[in-house]
Amino acid sequence: MQKSQKEEPTAIAIENADSAKALDEQKTQSVCVDPVVDEYHVKLGWRSWLVVFIICFVNMTQIFVVVAAGSVIAFIIRDLGDASISGWIIQGPLLMQAVLSPIVGRLSDVIDRRYLVSLPPLIAFAGAVISARAESLSILIGGGILIGFTLSTVAIIKAVPAEVLPLKYRALASGLRFVGGATGGL
């Protein structure tokens, strides 16, 4: 095979880069691409949306845990007594969140997120049962500390809808999660 007489240069020398000839050689041909042709329909099943609504519920309960104790702390002190340590009812779960959030956040990059999102709520459920049956303020605080395990997943539950939904539905999932959070604060 013979090369054609008019061969395109593949590189331009540095000293000739500003010349008019070099600028003419750098012109490229633009190609229009229709984005609709390249798109394909993603069929989402009920499981994907179930995961999104579970994440909304988790966000609601996490915010409810933080908000609810402050509104009923006077009644808790009246029933269980020992007002000197009542601040730990609110601070216990938040302290667990502060301690465990960096650890859980880093582990979510290494380990699969679904385990780190599903296991702490089981610990929190045990804490909720302990708190519901508490006969002293110390037991209630211990249950609250167990509930704090699930607060450490606040940062990683935001990433779960991004893993199960295509890009065009992520804003909707984020909005639903915000509605869940707003409901928890009521």
PDB file of C-alpha atoms in Angstrom:
ATOM      1  CA  MET A   1       0.000   0.000   0.000  1.00  0.00           C
ATOM      2  CA  GLN A   2       1.226   3.438  -0.802  1.00  0.00           C
ATOM      3  CA  LYS A   3       0.705   6.434   1.383  1.00  0.00           C
ATOM      4  CA  SER A   4      -1.231   9.301  -0.067  1.00  0.00           C
ATOM      5  CA  GLN A   5       0.662  12.363  -1.236  1.00  0.00           C
ATOM      6  CA  LYS A   6      -1.221  14.725   1.025  1.00  0.00           C
ATOM      7  CA  GLU A   7      -0.618  13.297   4.487  1.00  0.00           C
ATOM      8  CA  GLU A   8      -1.938  15.044   7.596  1.00  0.00           C
ATOM      9  CA  PRO A   9       0.712  15.944  10.180  1.00  0.00           C
ATOM     10  CA  THR A  10       0.209  14.239  13.510  1.00  0.00           C
ATOM     11  CA  ALA A  11       2.076  16.758  15.627  1.00  0.00           C
ATOM     12  CA  ILE A  12       2.939  20.433  15.457  1.00  0.00           C
ATOM     13  CA  ALA A  13       6.339  21.665  16.519  1.00  0.00           C
ATOM     14  CA  ILE A  14       6.303  23.917  19.565  1.00  0.00           C
ATOM     15  CA  GLU A  15       7.927  26.833  17.755  1.00  0.00           C
ATOM     16  CA  ASN A  16       5.249  26.704  15.019  1.00  0.00           C
ATOM     17  CA  ALA A  17       2.244  26.321  17.361  1.00  0.00           C
ATOM     18  CA  ASP A  18       1.176  29.965  17.092  1.00  0.00           C
ATOM     19  CA  SER A  19       1.421  30.242  13.332  1.00  0.00           C
ATOM     20  CA  ALA A  20      -1.648  30.609  11.123  1.00  0.00           C
ATOM     21  CA  LYS A  21      -0.859  27.341   9.367  1.00  0.00           C
ATOM     22  CA  ALA A  22      -0.814  25.504  12.698  1.00  0.00           C
ATOM     23  CA  LEU A  23      -4.175  26.982  13.692  1.00  0.00           C
ATOM     24  CA  ASP A  24      -5.716  25.812  10.408  1.00  0.00           C
ATOM     25  CA  GLU A  25      -4.373  22.311  10.979  1.00  0.00           C
ATOM     26  CA  GLN A  26      -5.884  22.173  14.477  1.00  0.00           C
ATOM     27  CA  LYS A  27      -9.467  22.655  13.298  1.00  0.00           C
ATOM     28  CA  THR A  28     -11.561  19.618  14.014  1.00  0.00           C
ATOM     29  CA  GLN A  29     -14.776  18.443  12.531  1.00  0.00           C
ATOM     30  CA  SER A  30     -17.771  18.561  14.889  1.00  0.00           C
ATOM     31  CA  VAL A  31     -20.207  15.684  15.001  1.00  0.00           C
ATOM     32  CA  CYS A  32     -23.763  15.991  16.300  1.00  0.00           C
ATOM     33  CA  VAL A  33     -24.895  13.130  18.494  1.00  0.00           C
ATOM     34  CA  ASP A  34     -28.550  12.638  19.261  1.00  0.00           C
ATOM     35  CA  PRO A  35     -28.747  11.829  23.004  1.00  0.00           C
ATOM     36  CA  VAL A  36     -32.139  10.155  22.643  1.00  0.00           C
ATOM     37  CA  VAL A  37     -30.700   7.489  20.338  1.00  0.00           C
ATOM     38  CA  ASP A  38     -28.125   6.453  22.938  1.00  0.00           C
ATOM     39  CA  GLU A  39     -30.599   6.292  25.830  1.00  0.00           C
ATOM     40  CA  TYR A  40     -32.270   3.090  26.855  1.00  0.00           C
ATOM     41  CA  HIS A  41     -35.201   2.568  29.184  1.00  0.00           C
ATOM     42  CA  VAL A  42     -34.323   1.200  32.591  1.00  0.00           C
ATOM     43  CA  LYS A  43     -37.075  -0.953  33.992  1.00  0.00           C
ATOM     44  CA  LEU A  44     -37.233  -0.477  37.741  1.00  0.00           C
ATOM     45  CA  GLY A  45     -38.827  -3.129  39.868  1.00  0.00           C
ATOM     46  CA  TRP A  46     -40.754  -2.743  43.070  1.00  0.00           C
ATOM     47  CA  ARG A  47     -37.669  -3.699  45.082  1.00  0.00           C
ATOM     48  CA  SER A  48     -35.790  -0.588  43.983  1.00  0.00           C
ATOM     49  CA  TRP A  49     -38.607   1.658  45.130  1.00  0.00           C
ATOM     50  CA  LEU A  50     -39.011  -0.361  48.334  1.00  0.00           C
ATOM     51  CA  VAL A  51     -35.357   0.359  49.136  1.00  0.00           C
ATOM     52  CA  VAL A  52     -35.954   4.070  48.529  1.00  0.00           C
ATOM     53  CA  PHE A  53     -38.975   4.144  50.850  1.00  0.00           C
ATOM     54  CA  ILE A  54     -37.107   2.177  53.527  1.00  0.00           C
ATOM     55  CA  ILE A  55     -34.310   4.751  53.336  1.00  0.00           C
ATOM     56  CA  CYS A  56     -36.931   7.497  53.760  1.00  0.00           C
ATOM     57  CA  PHE A  57     -38.295   5.707  56.827  1.00  0.00           C
ATOM     58  CA  VAL A  58     -34.787   5.259  58.250  1.00  0.00           C
ATOM     59  CA  ASN A  59     -34.078   8.958  57.773  1.00  0.00           C
ATOM     60  CA  MET A  60     -37.359   9.825  59.490  1.00  0.00           C
ATOM     61  CA  THR A  61     -36.623   7.609  62.486  1.00  0.00           C
ATOM     62  CA  GLN A  62     -33.068   8.898  62.849  1.00  0.00           C
ATOM     63  CA  ILE A  63     -34.267  12.480  63.026  1.00  0.00           C
ATOM     64  CA  PHE A  64     -37.136  11.490  65.327  1.00  0.00           C
ATOM     65  CA  VAL A  65     -34.656   9.910  67.769  1.00  0.00           C
ATOM     66  CA  VAL A  66     -32.764  13.171  68.046  1.00  0.00           C
ATOM     67  CA  VAL A  67     -35.833  15.424  68.308  1.00  0.00           C
ATOM     68  CA  ALA A  68     -38.274  13.375  70.393  1.00  0.00           C
ATOM     69  CA  ALA A  69     -36.299  12.980  73.609  1.00  0.00           C
ATOM     70  CA  GLY A  70     -35.979  16.713  74.161  1.00  0.00           C
ATOM     71  CA  SER A  71     -39.718  17.275  73.970  1.00  0.00           C
ATOM     72  CA  VAL A  72     -40.594  14.667  76.612  1.00  0.00           C
ATOM     73  CA  ILE A  73     -37.588  14.843  78.928  1.00  0.00           C
ATOM     74  CA  ALA A  74     -39.603  16.475  81.739  1.00  0.00           C
ATOM     75  CA  PHE A  75     -42.048  13.558  81.749  1.00  0.00           C
ATOM     76  CA  ILE A  76     -39.177  11.047  81.723  1.00  0.00           C
ATOM     77  CA  ILE A  77     -37.573  12.708  84.749  1.00  0.00           C
ATOM     78  CA  ARG A  78     -40.936  12.776  86.536  1.00  0.00           C
ATOM     79  CA  ASP A  79     -41.450   9.033  85.955  1.00  0.00           C
ATOM     80  CA  LEU A  80     -37.905   7.718  86.411  1.00  0.00           C
ATOM     81  CA  GLY A  81     -36.296  10.382  88.608  1.00  0.00           C
ATOM     82  CA  ASP A  82     -32.562  11.229  88.839  1.00  0.00           C
ATOM     83  CA  ALA A  83     -32.585  14.584  87.056  1.00  0.00           C
ATOM     84  CA  SER A  84     -28.809  14.974  87.470  1.00  0.00           C
ATOM     85  CA  ILE A  85     -28.039  12.499  84.659  1.00  0.00           C
ATOM     86  CA  SER A  86     -31.011  13.300  82.437  1.00  0.00           C
ATOM     87  CA  GLY A  87     -28.817  15.147  79.917  1.00  0.00           C
ATOM     88  CA  TRP A  88     -27.379  11.805  78.866  1.00  0.00           C
ATOM     89  CA  ILE A  89     -30.767  10.799  77.443  1.00  0.00           C
ATOM     90  CA  ILE A  90     -30.168  13.221  74.593  1.00  0.00           C
ATOM     91  CA  GLN A  91     -26.370  13.180  74.528  1.00  0.00           C
ATOM     92  CA  GLY A  92     -25.900   9.384  74.589  1.00  0.00           C
ATOM     93  CA  PRO A  93     -27.115   8.651  71.048  1.00  0.00           C
ATOM     94  CA  LEU A  94     -25.451  11.786  69.661  1.00  0.00           C
ATOM     95  CA  LEU A  95     -22.151  10.821  71.271  1.00  0.00           C
ATOM     96  CA  MET A  96     -22.338   7.389  69.653  1.00  0.00           C
ATOM     97  CA  GLN A  97     -23.007   9.076  66.322  1.00  0.00           C
ATOM     98  CA  ALA A  98     -19.977  11.331  66.744  1.00  0.00           C
ATOM     99  CA  VAL A  99     -17.722   8.399  67.621  1.00  0.00           C
ATOM    100  CA  LEU A 100     -18.955   5.862  65.061  1.00  0.00           C
ATOM    101  CA  SER A 101     -19.756   8.011  62.004  1.00  0.00           C
ATOM    102  CA  PRO A 102     -16.149   8.340  60.780  1.00  0.00           C
ATOM    103  CA  ILE A 103     -15.541   4.627  61.323  1.00  0.00           C
ATOM    104  CA  VAL A 104     -18.749   3.525  59.605  1.00  0.00           C
ATOM    105  CA  GLY A 105     -18.188   6.007  56.781  1.00  0.00           C
ATOM    106  CA  ARG A 106     -14.737   4.604  56.076  1.00  0.00           C
ATOM    107  CA  LEU A 107     -15.928   1.011  56.387  1.00  0.00           C
ATOM    108  CA  SER A 108     -18.697   1.707  53.872  1.00  0.00           C
ATOM    109  CA  ASP A 109     -16.016   2.347  51.258  1.00  0.00           C
ATOM    110  CA  VAL A 110     -14.337  -0.990  52.015  1.00  0.00           C
ATOM    111  CA  ILE A 111     -17.262  -3.237  52.973  1.00  0.00           C
ATOM    112  CA  ASP A 112     -20.575  -3.398  51.158  1.00  0.00           C
ATOM    113  CA  ARG A 113     -22.919  -0.593  52.235  1.00  0.00           C
ATOM    114  CA  ARG A 114     -25.956  -2.830  52.585  1.00  0.00           C
ATOM    115  CA  TYR A 115     -24.432  -4.564  55.629  1.00  0.00           C
ATOM    116  CA  LEU A 116     -23.569  -1.271  57.283  1.00  0.00           C
ATOM    117  CA  VAL A 117     -27.051   0.080  56.645  1.00  0.00           C
ATOM    118  CA  SER A 118     -28.906  -3.036  57.814  1.00  0.00           C
ATOM    119  CA  LEU A 119     -26.961  -4.172  60.908  1.00  0.00           C
ATOM    120  CA  PRO A 120     -26.960  -0.999  63.101  1.00  0.00           C
ATOM    121  CA  PRO A 121     -30.777  -0.738  63.036  1.00  0.00           C
ATOM    122  CA  LEU A 122     -30.920  -4.226  64.558  1.00  0.00           C
ATOM    123  CA  ILE A 123     -28.734  -2.991  67.423  1.00  0.00           C
ATOM    124  CA  ALA A 124     -30.951   0.092  67.664  1.00  0.00           C
ATOM    125  CA  PHE A 125     -34.033  -2.125  67.844  1.00  0.00           C
ATOM    126  CA  ALA A 126     -32.529  -3.877  70.860  1.00  0.00           C
ATOM    127  CA  GLY A 127     -31.848  -0.448  72.357  1.00  0.00           C
ATOM    128  CA  ALA A 128     -35.445   0.603  71.708  1.00  0.00           C
ATOM    129  CA  VAL A 129     -36.764  -2.489  73.500  1.00  0.00           C
ATOM    130  CA  ILE A 130     -34.427  -1.847  76.441  1.00  0.00           C
ATOM    131  CA  SER A 131     -35.465   1.822  76.559  1.00  0.00           C
ATOM    132  CA  ALA A 132     -39.168   0.964  76.417  1.00  0.00           C
ATOM    133  CA  ARG A 133     -38.856  -1.431  79.354  1.00  0.00           C
ATOM    134  CA  ALA A 134     -36.480   0.772  81.379  1.00  0.00           C
ATOM    135  CA  GLU A 135     -37.274   1.101  85.064  1.00  0.00           C
ATOM    136  CA  SER A 136     -34.419   3.484  85.818  1.00  0.00           C
ATOM    137  CA  LEU A 137     -32.766   6.357  84.035  1.00  0.00           C
ATOM    138  CA  SER A 138     -29.464   4.465  83.746  1.00  0.00           C
ATOM    139  CA  ILE A 139     -31.108   1.661  81.766  1.00  0.00           C
ATOM    140  CA  LEU A 140     -32.853   4.239  79.573  1.00  0.00           C
ATOM    141  CA  ILE A 141     -29.505   5.909  78.841  1.00  0.00           C
ATOM    142  CA  GLY A 142     -27.961   2.520  78.004  1.00  0.00           C
ATOM    143  CA  GLY A 143     -30.782   1.826  75.563  1.00  0.00           C
ATOM    144  CA  GLY A 144     -30.277   5.270  74.057  1.00  0.00           C
ATOM    145  CA  ILE A 145     -26.604   4.526  73.509  1.00  0.00           C
ATOM    146  CA  LEU A 146     -27.570   1.370  71.617  1.00  0.00           C
ATOM    147  CA  ILE A 147     -30.011   3.437  69.565  1.00  0.00           C
ATOM    148  CA  GLY A 148     -27.085   5.718  68.736  1.00  0.00           C
ATOM    149  CA  PHE A 149     -25.507   2.924  66.683  1.00  0.00           C
ATOM    150  CA  THR A 150     -27.993   3.563  63.895  1.00  0.00           C
ATOM    151  CA  LEU A 151     -27.315   7.302  63.901  1.00  0.00           C
ATOM    152  CA  SER A 152     -23.828   6.543  62.617  1.00  0.00           C
ATOM    153  CA  THR A 153     -25.348   5.469  59.295  1.00  0.00           C
ATOM    154  CA  VAL A 154     -26.773   8.931  58.549  1.00  0.00           C
ATOM    155  CA  ALA A 155     -23.967   9.713  56.114  1.00  0.00           C
ATOM    156  CA  ILE A 156     -24.136   6.453  54.177  1.00  0.00           C
ATOM    157  CA  ILE A 157     -27.901   6.116  53.748  1.00  0.00           C
ATOM    158  CA  LYS A 158     -27.704   9.031  51.331  1.00  0.00           C
ATOM    159  CA  ALA A 159     -25.629   6.897  48.952  1.00  0.00           C
ATOM    160  CA  VAL A 160     -27.981   3.911  48.844  1.00  0.00           C
ATOM    161  CA  PRO A 161     -30.564   5.345  46.388  1.00  0.00           C
ATOM    162  CA  ALA A 162     -27.706   6.324  44.084  1.00  0.00           C
ATOM    163  CA  GLU A 163     -26.689   2.674  43.947  1.00  0.00           C
ATOM    164  CA  VAL A 164     -30.134   1.278  43.136  1.00  0.00           C
ATOM    165  CA  LEU A 165     -31.652   3.975  40.898  1.00  0.00           C
ATOM    166  CA  PRO A 166     -30.595   5.436  37.561  1.00  0.00           C
ATOM    167  CA  LEU A 167     -29.497   9.059  37.421  1.00  0.00           C
ATOM    168  CA  LYS A 168     -32.838  10.507  36.366  1.00  0.00           C
ATOM    169  CA  TYR A 169     -34.607   9.197  39.505  1.00  0.00           C
ATOM    170  CA  ARG A 170     -31.953  10.172  42.070  1.00  0.00           C
ATOM    171  CA  ALA A 171     -33.327  13.678  42.573  1.00  0.00           C
ATOM    172  CA  LEU A 172     -36.769  12.214  43.257  1.00  0.00           C
ATOM    173  CA  ALA A 173     -35.282   9.774  45.781  1.00  0.00           C
ATOM    174  CA  SER A 174     -33.398  12.601  47.460  1.00  0.00           C
ATOM    175  CA  GLY A 175     -36.574  14.666  47.679  1.00  0.00           C
ATOM    176  CA  LEU A 176     -38.479  11.749  49.196  1.00  0.00           C
ATOM    177  CA  ARG A 177     -35.701  11.300  51.746  1.00  0.00           C
ATOM    178  CA  PHE A 178     -35.978  14.994  52.669  1.00  0.00           C
ATOM    179  CA  VAL A 179     -39.737  14.582  53.125  1.00  0.00           C
ATOM    180  CA  GLY A 180     -39.049  11.636  55.423  1.00  0.00           C
ATOM    181  CA  GLY A 181     -36.601  13.728  57.420  1.00  0.00           C
ATOM    182  CA  ALA A 182     -39.054  16.606  57.685  1.00  0.00           C
ATOM    183  CA  THR A 183     -41.727  14.191  58.906  1.00  0.00           C
ATOM    184  CA  GLY A 184     -39.376  12.921  61.603  1.00  0.00           C
ATOM    185  CA  GLY A 185     -38.891  16.431  62.914  1.00  0.00           C
ATOM    186  CA  LEU A 186     -42.602  17.042  63.419  1.00  0.00           C
TER     187      LEU A 186
END
